[in-house]
CSV table of C-alpha atoms in Angstrom, one decimal:
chain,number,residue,atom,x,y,z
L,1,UNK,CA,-2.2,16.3,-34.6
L,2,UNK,CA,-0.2,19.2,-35.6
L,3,UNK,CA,-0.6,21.9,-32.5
L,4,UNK,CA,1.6,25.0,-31.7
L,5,UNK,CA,1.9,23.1,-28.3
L,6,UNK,CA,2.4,19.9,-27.1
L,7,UNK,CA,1.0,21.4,-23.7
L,8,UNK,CA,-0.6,24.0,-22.0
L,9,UNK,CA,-0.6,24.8,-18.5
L,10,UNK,CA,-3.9,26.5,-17.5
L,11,UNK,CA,-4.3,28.5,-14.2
L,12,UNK,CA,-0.3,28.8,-14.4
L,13,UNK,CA,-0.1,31.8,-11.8
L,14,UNK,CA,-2.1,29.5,-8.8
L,15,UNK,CA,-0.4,28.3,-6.4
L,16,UNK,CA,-0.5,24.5,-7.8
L,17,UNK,CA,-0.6,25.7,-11.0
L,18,UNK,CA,2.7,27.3,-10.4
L,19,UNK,CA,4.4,24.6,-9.3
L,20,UNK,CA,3.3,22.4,-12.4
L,21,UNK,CA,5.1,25.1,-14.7
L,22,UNK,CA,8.0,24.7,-12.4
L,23,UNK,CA,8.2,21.0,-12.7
L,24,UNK,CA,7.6,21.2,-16.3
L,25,UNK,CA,10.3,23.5,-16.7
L,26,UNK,CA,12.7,21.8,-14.7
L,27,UNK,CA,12.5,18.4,-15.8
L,28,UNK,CA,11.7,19.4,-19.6
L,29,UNK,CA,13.2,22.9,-19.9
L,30,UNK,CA,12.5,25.9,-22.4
L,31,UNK,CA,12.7,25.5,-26.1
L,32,UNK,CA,13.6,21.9,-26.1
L,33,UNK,CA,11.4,18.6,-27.2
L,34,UNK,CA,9.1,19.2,-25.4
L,35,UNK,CA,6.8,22.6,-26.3
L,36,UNK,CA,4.9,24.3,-23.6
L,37,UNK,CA,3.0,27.4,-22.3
L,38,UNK,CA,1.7,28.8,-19.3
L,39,UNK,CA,-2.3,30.2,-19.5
L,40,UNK,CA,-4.2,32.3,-17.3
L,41,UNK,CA,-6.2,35.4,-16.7
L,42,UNK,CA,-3.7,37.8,-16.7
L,43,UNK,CA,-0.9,38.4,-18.6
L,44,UNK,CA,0.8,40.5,-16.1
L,45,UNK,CA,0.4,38.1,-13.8
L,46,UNK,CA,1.5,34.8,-15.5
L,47,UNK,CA,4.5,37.1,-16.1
L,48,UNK,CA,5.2,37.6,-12.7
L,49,UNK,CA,5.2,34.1,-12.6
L,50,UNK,CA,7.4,33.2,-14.5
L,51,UNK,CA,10.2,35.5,-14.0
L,52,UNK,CA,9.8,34.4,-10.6
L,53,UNK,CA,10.5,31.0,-11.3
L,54,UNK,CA,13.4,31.4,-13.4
L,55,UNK,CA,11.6,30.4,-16.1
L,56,UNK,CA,13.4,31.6,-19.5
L,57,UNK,CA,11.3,34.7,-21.3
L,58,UNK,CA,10.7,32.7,-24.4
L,59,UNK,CA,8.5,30.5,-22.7
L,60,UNK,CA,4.9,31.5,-24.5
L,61,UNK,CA,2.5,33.4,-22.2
L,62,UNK,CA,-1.7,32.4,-23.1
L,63,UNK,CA,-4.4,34.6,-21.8
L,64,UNK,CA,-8.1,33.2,-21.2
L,65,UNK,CA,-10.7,33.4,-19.0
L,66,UNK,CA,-11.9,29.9,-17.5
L,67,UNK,CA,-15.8,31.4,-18.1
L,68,UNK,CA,-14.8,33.1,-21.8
L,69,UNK,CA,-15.9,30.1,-23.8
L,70,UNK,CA,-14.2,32.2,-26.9
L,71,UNK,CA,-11.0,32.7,-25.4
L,72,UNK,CA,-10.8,29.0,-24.6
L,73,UNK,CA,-11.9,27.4,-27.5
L,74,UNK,CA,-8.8,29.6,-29.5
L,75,UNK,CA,-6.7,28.4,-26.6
L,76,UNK,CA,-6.8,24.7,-26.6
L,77,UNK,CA,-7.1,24.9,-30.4
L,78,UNK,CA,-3.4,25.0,-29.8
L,79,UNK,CA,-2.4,22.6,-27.8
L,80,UNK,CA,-2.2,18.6,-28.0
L,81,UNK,CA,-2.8,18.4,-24.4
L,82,UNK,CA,-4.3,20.7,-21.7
L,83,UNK,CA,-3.6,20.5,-18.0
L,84,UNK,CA,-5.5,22.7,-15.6
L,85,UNK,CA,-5.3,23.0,-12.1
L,86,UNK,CA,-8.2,25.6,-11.6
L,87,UNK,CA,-10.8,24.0,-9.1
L,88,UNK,CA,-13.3,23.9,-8.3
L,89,UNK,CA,-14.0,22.7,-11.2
L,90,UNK,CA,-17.9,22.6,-11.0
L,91,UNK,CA,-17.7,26.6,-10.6
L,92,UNK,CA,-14.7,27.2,-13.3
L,93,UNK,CA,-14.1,24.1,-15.3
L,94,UNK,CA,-17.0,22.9,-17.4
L,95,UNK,CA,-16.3,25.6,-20.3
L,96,UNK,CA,-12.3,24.6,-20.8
L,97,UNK,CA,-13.1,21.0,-20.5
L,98,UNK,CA,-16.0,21.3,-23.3
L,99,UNK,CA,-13.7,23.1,-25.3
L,100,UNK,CA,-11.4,20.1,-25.4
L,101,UNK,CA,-13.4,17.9,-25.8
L,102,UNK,CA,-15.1,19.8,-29.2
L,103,UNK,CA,-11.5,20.4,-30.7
L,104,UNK,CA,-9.8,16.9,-29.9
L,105,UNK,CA,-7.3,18.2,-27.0
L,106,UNK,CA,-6.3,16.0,-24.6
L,107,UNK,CA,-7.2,17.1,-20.6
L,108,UNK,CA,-6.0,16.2,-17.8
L,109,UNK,CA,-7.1,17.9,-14.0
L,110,UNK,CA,-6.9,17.4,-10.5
L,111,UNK,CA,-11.0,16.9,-10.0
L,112,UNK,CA,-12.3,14.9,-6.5
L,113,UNK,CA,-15.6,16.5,-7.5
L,114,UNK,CA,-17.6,13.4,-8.3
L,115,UNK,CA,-21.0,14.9,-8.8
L,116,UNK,CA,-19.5,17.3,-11.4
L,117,UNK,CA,-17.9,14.4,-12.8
L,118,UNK,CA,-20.8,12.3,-12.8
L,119,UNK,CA,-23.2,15.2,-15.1
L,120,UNK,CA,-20.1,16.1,-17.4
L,121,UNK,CA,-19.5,12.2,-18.3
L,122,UNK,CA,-22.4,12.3,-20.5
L,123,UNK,CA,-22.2,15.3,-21.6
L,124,UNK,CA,-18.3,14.8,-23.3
L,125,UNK,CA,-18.4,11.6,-23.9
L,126,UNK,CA,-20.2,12.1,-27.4
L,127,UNK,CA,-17.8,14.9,-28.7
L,128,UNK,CA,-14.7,13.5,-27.4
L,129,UNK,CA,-15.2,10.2,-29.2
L,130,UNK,CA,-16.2,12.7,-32.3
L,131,UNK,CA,-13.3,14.4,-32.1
L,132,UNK,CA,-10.4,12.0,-30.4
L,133,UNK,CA,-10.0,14.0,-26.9
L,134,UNK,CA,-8.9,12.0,-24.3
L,135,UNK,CA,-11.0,13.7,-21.1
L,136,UNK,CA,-9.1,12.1,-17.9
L,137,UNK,CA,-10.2,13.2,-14.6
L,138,UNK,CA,-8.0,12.9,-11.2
L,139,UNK,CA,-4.9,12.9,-12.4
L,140,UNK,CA,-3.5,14.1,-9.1
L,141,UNK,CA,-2.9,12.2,-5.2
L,142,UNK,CA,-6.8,12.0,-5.8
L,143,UNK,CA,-7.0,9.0,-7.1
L,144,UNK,CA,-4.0,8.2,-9.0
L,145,UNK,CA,-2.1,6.2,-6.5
L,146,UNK,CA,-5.3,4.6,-5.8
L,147,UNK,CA,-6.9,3.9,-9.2
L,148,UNK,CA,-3.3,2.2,-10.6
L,149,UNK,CA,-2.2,1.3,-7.0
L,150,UNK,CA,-5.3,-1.3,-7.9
L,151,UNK,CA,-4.5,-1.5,-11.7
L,152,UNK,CA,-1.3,-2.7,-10.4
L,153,UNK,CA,-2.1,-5.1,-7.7
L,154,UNK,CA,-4.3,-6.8,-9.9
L,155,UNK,CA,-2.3,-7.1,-12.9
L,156,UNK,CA,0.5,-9.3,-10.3
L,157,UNK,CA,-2.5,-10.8,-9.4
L,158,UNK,CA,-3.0,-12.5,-12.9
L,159,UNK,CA,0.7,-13.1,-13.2
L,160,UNK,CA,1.0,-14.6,-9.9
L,161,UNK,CA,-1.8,-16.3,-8.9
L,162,UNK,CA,-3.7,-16.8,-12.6
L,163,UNK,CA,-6.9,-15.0,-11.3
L,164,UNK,CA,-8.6,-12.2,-10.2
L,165,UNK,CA,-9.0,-10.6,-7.2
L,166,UNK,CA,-12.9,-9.8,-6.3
L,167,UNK,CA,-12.5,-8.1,-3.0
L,168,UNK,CA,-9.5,-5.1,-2.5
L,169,UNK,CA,-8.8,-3.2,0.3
L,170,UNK,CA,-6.8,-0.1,-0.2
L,171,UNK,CA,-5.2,1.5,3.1
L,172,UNK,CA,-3.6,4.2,3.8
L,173,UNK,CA,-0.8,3.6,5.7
L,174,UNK,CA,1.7,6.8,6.3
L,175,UNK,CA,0.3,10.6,5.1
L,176,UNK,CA,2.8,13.1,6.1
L,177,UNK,CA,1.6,16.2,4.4
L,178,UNK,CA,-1.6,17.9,3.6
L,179,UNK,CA,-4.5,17.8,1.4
L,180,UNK,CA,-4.2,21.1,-1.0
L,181,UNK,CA,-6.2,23.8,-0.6
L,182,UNK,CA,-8.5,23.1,-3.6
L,183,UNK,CA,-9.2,19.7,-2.6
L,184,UNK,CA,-10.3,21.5,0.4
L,185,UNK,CA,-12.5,24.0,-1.5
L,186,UNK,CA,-13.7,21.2,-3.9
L,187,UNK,CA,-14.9,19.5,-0.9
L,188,UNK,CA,-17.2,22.7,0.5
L,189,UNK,CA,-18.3,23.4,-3.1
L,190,UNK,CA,-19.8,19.7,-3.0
L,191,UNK,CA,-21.5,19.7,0.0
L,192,UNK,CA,-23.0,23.4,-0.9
L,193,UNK,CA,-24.3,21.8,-3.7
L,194,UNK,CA,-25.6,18.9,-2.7
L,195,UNK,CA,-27.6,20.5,0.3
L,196,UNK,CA,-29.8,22.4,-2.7
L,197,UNK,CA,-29.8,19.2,-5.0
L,198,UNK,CA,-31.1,15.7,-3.7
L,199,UNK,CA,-30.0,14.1,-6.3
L,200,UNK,CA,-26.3,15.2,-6.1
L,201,UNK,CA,-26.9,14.5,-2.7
L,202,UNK,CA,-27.6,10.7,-3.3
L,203,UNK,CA,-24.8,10.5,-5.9
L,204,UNK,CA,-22.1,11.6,-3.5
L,205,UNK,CA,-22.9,8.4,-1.5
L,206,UNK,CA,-22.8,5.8,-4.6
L,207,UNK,CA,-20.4,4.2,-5.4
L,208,UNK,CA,-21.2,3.6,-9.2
L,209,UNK,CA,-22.4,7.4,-9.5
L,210,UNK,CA,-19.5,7.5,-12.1
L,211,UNK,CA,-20.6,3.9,-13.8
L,212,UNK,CA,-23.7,4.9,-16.3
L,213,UNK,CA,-25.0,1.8,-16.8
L,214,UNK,CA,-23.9,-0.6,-14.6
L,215,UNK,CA,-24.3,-1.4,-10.8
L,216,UNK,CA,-22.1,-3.8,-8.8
L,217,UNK,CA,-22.7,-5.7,-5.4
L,218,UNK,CA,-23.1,-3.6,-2.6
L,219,UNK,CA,-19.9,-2.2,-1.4
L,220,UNK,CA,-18.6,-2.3,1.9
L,221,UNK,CA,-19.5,0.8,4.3
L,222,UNK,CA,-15.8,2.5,5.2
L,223,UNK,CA,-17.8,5.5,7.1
L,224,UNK,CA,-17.2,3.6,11.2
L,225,UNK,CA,-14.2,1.9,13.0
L,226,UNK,CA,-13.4,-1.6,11.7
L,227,UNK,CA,-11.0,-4.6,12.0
L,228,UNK,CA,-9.9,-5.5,8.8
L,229,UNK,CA,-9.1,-9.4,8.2
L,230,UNK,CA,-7.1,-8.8,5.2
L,231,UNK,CA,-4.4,-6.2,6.3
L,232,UNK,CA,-5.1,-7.2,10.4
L,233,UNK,CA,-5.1,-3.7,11.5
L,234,UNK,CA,-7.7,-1.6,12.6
L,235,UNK,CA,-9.2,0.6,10.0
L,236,UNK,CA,-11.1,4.3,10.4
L,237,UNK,CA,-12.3,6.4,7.4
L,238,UNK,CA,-10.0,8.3,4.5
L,239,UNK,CA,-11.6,11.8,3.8
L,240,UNK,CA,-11.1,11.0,-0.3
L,241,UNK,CA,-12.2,7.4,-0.5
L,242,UNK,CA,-15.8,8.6,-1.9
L,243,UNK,CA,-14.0,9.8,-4.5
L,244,UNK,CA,-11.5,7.2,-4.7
L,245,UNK,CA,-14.1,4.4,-4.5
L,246,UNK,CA,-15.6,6.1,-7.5
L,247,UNK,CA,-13.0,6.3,-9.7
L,248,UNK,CA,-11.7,2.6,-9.5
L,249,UNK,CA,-15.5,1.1,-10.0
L,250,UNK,CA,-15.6,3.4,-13.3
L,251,UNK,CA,-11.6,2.1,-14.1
L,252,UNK,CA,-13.3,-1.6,-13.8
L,253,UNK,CA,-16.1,-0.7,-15.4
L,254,UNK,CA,-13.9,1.1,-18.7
L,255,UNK,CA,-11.9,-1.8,-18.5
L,256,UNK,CA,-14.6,-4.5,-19.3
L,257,UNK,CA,-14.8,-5.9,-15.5
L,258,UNK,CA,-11.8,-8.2,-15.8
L,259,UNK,CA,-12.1,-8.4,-11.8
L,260,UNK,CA,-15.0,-9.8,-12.0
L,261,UNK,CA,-19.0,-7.7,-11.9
L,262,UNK,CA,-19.3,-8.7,-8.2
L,263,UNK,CA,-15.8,-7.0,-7.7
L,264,UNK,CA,-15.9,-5.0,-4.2
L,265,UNK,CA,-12.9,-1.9,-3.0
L,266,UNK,CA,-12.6,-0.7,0.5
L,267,UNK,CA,-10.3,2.3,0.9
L,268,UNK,CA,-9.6,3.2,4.4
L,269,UNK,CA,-6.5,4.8,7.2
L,270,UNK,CA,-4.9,2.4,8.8
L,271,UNK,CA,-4.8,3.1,12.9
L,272,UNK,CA,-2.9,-0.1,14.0
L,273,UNK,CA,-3.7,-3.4,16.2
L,274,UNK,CA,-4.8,-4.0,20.0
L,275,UNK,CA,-6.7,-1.8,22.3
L,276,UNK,CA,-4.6,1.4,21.0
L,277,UNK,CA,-5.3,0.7,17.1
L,278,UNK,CA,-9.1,0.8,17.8
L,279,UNK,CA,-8.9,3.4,20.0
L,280,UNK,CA,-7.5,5.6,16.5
L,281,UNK,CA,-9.9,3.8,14.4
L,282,UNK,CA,-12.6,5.1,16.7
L,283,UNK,CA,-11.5,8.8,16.9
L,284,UNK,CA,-10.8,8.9,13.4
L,285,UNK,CA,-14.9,7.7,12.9
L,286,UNK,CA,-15.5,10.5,15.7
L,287,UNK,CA,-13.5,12.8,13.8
L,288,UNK,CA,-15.3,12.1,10.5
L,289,UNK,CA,-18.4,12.4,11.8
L,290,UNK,CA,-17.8,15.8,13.1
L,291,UNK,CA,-16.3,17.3,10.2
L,292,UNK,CA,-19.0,16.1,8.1
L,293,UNK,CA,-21.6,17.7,10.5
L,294,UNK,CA,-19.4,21.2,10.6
L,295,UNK,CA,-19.1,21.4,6.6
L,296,UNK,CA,-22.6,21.2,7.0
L,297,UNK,CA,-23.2,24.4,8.2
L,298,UNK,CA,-23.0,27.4,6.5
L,299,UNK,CA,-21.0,29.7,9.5
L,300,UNK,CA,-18.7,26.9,9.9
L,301,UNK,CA,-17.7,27.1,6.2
L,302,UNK,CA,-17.4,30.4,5.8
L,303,UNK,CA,-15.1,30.3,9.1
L,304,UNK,CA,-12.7,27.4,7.3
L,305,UNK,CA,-12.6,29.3,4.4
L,306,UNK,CA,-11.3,32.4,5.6
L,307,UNK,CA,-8.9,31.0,8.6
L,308,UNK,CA,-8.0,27.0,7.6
L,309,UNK,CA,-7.9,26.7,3.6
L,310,UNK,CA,-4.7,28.1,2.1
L,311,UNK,CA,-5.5,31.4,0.3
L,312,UNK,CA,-5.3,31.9,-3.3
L,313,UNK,CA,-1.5,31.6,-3.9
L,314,UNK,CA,-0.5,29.9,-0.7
L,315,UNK,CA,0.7,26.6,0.1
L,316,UNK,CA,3.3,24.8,1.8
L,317,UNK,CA,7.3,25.8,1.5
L,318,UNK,CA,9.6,23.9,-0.7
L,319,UNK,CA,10.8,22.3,2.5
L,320,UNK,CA,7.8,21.1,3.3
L,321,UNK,CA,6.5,19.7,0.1
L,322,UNK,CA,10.1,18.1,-0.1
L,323,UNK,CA,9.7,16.1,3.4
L,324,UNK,CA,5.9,14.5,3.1
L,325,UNK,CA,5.8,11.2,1.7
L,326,UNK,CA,2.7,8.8,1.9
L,327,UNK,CA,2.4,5.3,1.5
L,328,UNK,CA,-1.0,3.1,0.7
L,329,UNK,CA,-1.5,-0.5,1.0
L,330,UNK,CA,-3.2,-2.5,-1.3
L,331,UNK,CA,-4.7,-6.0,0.0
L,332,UNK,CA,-6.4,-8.2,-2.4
L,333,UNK,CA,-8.2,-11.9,-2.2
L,334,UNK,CA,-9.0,-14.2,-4.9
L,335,UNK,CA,-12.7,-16.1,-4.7
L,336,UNK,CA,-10.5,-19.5,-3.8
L,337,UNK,CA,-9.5,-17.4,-0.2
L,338,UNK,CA,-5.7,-16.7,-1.9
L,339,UNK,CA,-4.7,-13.0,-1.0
L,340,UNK,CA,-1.7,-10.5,-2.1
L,341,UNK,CA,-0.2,-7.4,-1.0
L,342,UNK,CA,1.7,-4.4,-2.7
L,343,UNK,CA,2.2,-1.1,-1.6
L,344,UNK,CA,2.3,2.1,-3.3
L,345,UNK,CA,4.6,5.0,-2.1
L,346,UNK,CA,5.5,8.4,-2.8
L,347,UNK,CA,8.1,10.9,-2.2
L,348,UNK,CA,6.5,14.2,-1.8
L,349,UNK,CA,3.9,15.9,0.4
L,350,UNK,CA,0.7,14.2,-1.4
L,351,UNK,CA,-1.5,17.6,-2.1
L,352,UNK,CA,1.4,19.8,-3.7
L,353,UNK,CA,4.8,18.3,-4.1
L,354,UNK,CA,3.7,14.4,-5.5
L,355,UNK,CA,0.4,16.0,-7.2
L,356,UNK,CA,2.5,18.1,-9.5
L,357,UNK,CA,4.5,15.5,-10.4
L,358,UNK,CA,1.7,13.5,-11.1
L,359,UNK,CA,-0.4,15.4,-13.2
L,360,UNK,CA,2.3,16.1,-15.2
L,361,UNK,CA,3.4,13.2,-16.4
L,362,UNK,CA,-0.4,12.1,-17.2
L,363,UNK,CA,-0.5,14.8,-19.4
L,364,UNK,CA,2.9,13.6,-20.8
L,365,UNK,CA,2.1,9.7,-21.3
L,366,UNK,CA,-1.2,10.4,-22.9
L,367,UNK,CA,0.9,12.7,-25.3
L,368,UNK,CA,4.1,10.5,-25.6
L,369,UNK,CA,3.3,6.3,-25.0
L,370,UNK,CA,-0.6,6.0,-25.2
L,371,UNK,CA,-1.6,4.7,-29.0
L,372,UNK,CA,-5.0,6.3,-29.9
L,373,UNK,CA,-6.1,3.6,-31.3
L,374,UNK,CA,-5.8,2.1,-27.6
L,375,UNK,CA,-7.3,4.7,-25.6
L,376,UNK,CA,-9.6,6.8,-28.5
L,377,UNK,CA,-11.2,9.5,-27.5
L,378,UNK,CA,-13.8,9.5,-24.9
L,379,UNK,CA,-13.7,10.4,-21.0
L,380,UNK,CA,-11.2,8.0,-19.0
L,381,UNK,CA,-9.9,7.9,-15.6
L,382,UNK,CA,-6.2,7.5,-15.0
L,383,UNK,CA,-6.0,3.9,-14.6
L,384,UNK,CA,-8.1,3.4,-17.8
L,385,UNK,CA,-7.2,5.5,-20.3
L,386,UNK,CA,-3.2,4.6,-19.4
L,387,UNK,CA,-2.8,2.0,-16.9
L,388,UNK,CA,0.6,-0.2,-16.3
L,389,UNK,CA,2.3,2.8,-19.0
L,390,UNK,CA,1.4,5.2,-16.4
L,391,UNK,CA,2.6,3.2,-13.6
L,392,UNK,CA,5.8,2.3,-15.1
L,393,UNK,CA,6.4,6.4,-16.3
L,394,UNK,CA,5.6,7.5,-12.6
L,395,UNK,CA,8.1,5.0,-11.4
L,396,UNK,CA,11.0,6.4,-13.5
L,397,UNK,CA,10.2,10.6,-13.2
L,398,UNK,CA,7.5,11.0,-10.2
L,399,UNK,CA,8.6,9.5,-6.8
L,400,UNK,CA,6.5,6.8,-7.3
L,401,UNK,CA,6.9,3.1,-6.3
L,402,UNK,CA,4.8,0.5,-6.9
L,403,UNK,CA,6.0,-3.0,-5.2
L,404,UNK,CA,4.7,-6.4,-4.5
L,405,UNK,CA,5.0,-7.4,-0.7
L,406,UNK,CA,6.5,-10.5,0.5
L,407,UNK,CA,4.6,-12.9,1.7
C-alpha cells in the first residue's frame, strides 16, 4: 500500500495522545524508517505540541475534525495505519474509524466502550474485508495484557500439557497507577447511555455482546467477594473486567474456539488469604457496588467530572508514569483437573506510561510482522488479529513480560 505515512497519530495535542507522539518520536525518531505525523483539530495547537516535546519541525502537522467526515476521509487516505487516542469514542470516534475502514487503513484505539464496539462490529466488518483495513479495538492496558496474557497462557498450555485449558482465571495482582482519564470518561459516557437504551443496558452485562453469533456456557459472576481455588486467594471485582471479559470471548471466538466452546474467563483483584484477604475482597464488592450506584446518578457524575477525572490535557508527571507497574496473573485448568500459571507484568503506570507504549507498537506490528493474508481485513481484537507476534514485540520495546510460573 503506497501511503505518504506509515502512521498517523490522531488527537496528538491530548494529553495521551501527546505522549504517543512522544514515544513514537523517541523510540523511532524524525525522518527515519519509520514515517509519521501528528493530527488534530488545530494546527496551532499540534504545534505547540510539538515544539514542546522536542519534536524536530519537519515532523508533518494534519488537521481534521473527529466529526468532519471530509477532513477524515482525506486524512487517513494517507496513512497505512491510524492510531487515535480521542475517546470517547462513541461521541468522537465512529466517523474516523468508518473512514478507515472504507479506504483500507489500519486502526488501532484505546476503546473499553463495549456497547460502541458491539453496534460498530457490524457495521465495519463488511467494508474492512472490502477494502483490507484491519479495525483493532483496545489496543491499550484495556485489554491487551489481558487478551494476550490469555493468548499466551494458552499457547504454553498446548506446548506443555498437549491441551486446552477450558476454564481461566485472570487476576490482578499489583496496580500501582491509575486508570486514565478517558477510561474514566468512557466509563460515564456508557452508563449515560445505557440508562436511555435497554438494550445497551443488557449488552453491558454479556459476556458475548462482542461474539455475533455465538454464545458460550454461562460465565462465572466476578461482581461479589470470592475464594478462588485456582490462584487460592481471595478474589473481589476489577472495574474493566466487563470489558476485558468481552474482548477475550470475541479473541476465542476470531480464533475458531481452539479452547474449546464451553471455554469459561474470570478476571478479578486479588485481595490475599485468611480473615484479612476476605475482608479486602469484601470492601472491594462494597466498593463496587457503591461506585456503580453513584455513576448512576446524574449529580454524582457531573461532580466526578469536574473535581476527580483529569482535565483535558492533564495527567500524571513523568515521575509518576515512570514508577507504576502492574502485574496480572493468569490461572488456567485443563478438563483432566491439570492447571498452569503465568503472569503478565509491566513497567509503567498502566493508564498512561505502559498504554502508550502499547498502543504503539500495535499500530507498529500490524504495519511491520502481521502478513495480510493472515490477519485480512476485518475488525480484530488485539490478541486476534496479532497474537504470540504481538506478545513477543511488547516483550522486546514495551515493558512487557510475559512468563510461565513454576510449579
Amino acid at each position: 500500500m503506497q501511503r505518504k505515512f506509515d502512521v498517523i497519530v490522531f488527537g496528538a495535542t491530548g494529553f495521551t495522545g501527546r505522549l504517543v507522539a512522544e514515544y513514537l518520536n523517541t523510540a523511532y525518531g524524525v525522518g527515519g524508517d519509520l514515517a509519521w505525523a501528528m493530527a488534530g483539530r488545530s494546527l496551532a495547537r499540534l504545534t505547540q505540541v510539538r515544539d514542546a516535546l522536542g519534536i524536530d519541525a519537519a515532523l508533518p502537522l494534519l488537521v481534521a475534525d473527529a466529526l468532519d467526515g471530509a477532513a477524515l476521509a482525506a486524512l487517513v487516505a494517507q496513512a497505512r495505519v491510524v492510531i487515535t487516542t480521542v475517546g470517547p469514542y462513541q461521541r468522537h470516534g465512529e466517523a474516523l474509524v468508518s473512514a478507515c475502514a472504507r479506504a483500507g487503513t489500519d486502526y488501532v484505539d484505546l476503546c473499553g466502550e463495549p456497547g460502541w464496539m458491539a453496534q460498530m462490529i457490524p457495521r465495519l466488518q463488511g467494508p474492512a474485508a472490502a477494502s483490507g483495513a484491519r479495525i483493532v479495538f483496545s489496543c491499550g492496558f484495556d485489554s491487551i495484557p489481558f487478551d494476550l496474557g490469555v493468548v499466551f497462557l494458552q499457547g504454553q498450555a498446548q506446548a506443555r500439557l498437549g491441551a486446552p485449558l477450558v476454564r481461566v482465571h485472570g487476576r490482578v495482582k499489583v496496580m500501582k497507577g491509575g486508570f486514565s482519564g478517558g477510561t474514566a470518561a468512557s466509563l460515564i459516557a456508557t452508563l449515560e447511555a445505557a440508562g436511555r437504551d435497554a438494550a445497551l443496558a443488557r449488552t453491558l452485562v454479556d459476556p458475548f455482546a462482542l461474539t455475533p453469533g455465538f454464545r458460550g456456557p454461562p460465565q462465572p459472576d466476578d461482581r461479589t467477594a470470592a475464594w478462588d481455588d485456582l490462584a487460592q486467594s481471595w478474589t473481589g471485582p476489577f472495574v474493566m473486567a466487563p470489558i476485558n471479559t468481552k474482548n477475550v470471548h470475541r479473541t476465542h471466538a476470531l480464533r475458531g474456539h481452539p479452547w474449546g466452546r464451553d471455554f469459561t474467563y474470570s478476571e478479578r483483584m486479588l485481595t490475599g488469604t485468611g480473615a484479612a484477604g476476605e475482608r479486602r475482597a469484601k470492601a472491594l464488592a462494597r466498593t463496587a457496588r457503591l461506585q456503580d450506584w453513584l455513576l448512576r446518578l446524574a449529580p454524582a457524575r457531573a461532580l466526578i467530572r469536574r473535581f476527580v477525572l483529569p482535565q483535558p490535557g492533564q495527567g500524571p508527571g513523568k515521575a509518576q508514569r515512570d514508577s507504576g507497574r502492574y502485574e496480572v496473573v493468569f490461572v488456567g485448568q485443563t478438563a483432566s483437573g491439570q492447571t498452569l500459571r503465568a503472569t503478565v507484568r509491566g513497567d509503567r503506570d498502566p493508564g498512561y506510561g505502559s498504554t502508550c507504549k502499547l498502543i504503539s507498537e500495535s499500530a507498529l506490528c500490524l504495519l511491520q510482522d502481521v502478513d495480510r493474508t493472515m490477519t485480512p481485513g476485518g475488525v480484530w481484537t488485539p490478541g486476534a488479529a496479532m497474537g504470540l507476534t504481538l506478545v513477543r514485540r511488547l516483550q522486546e520495546r514495551a515493558g512487557l513480560q510475559f512468563a510461565v510460573d513454576a510449579a
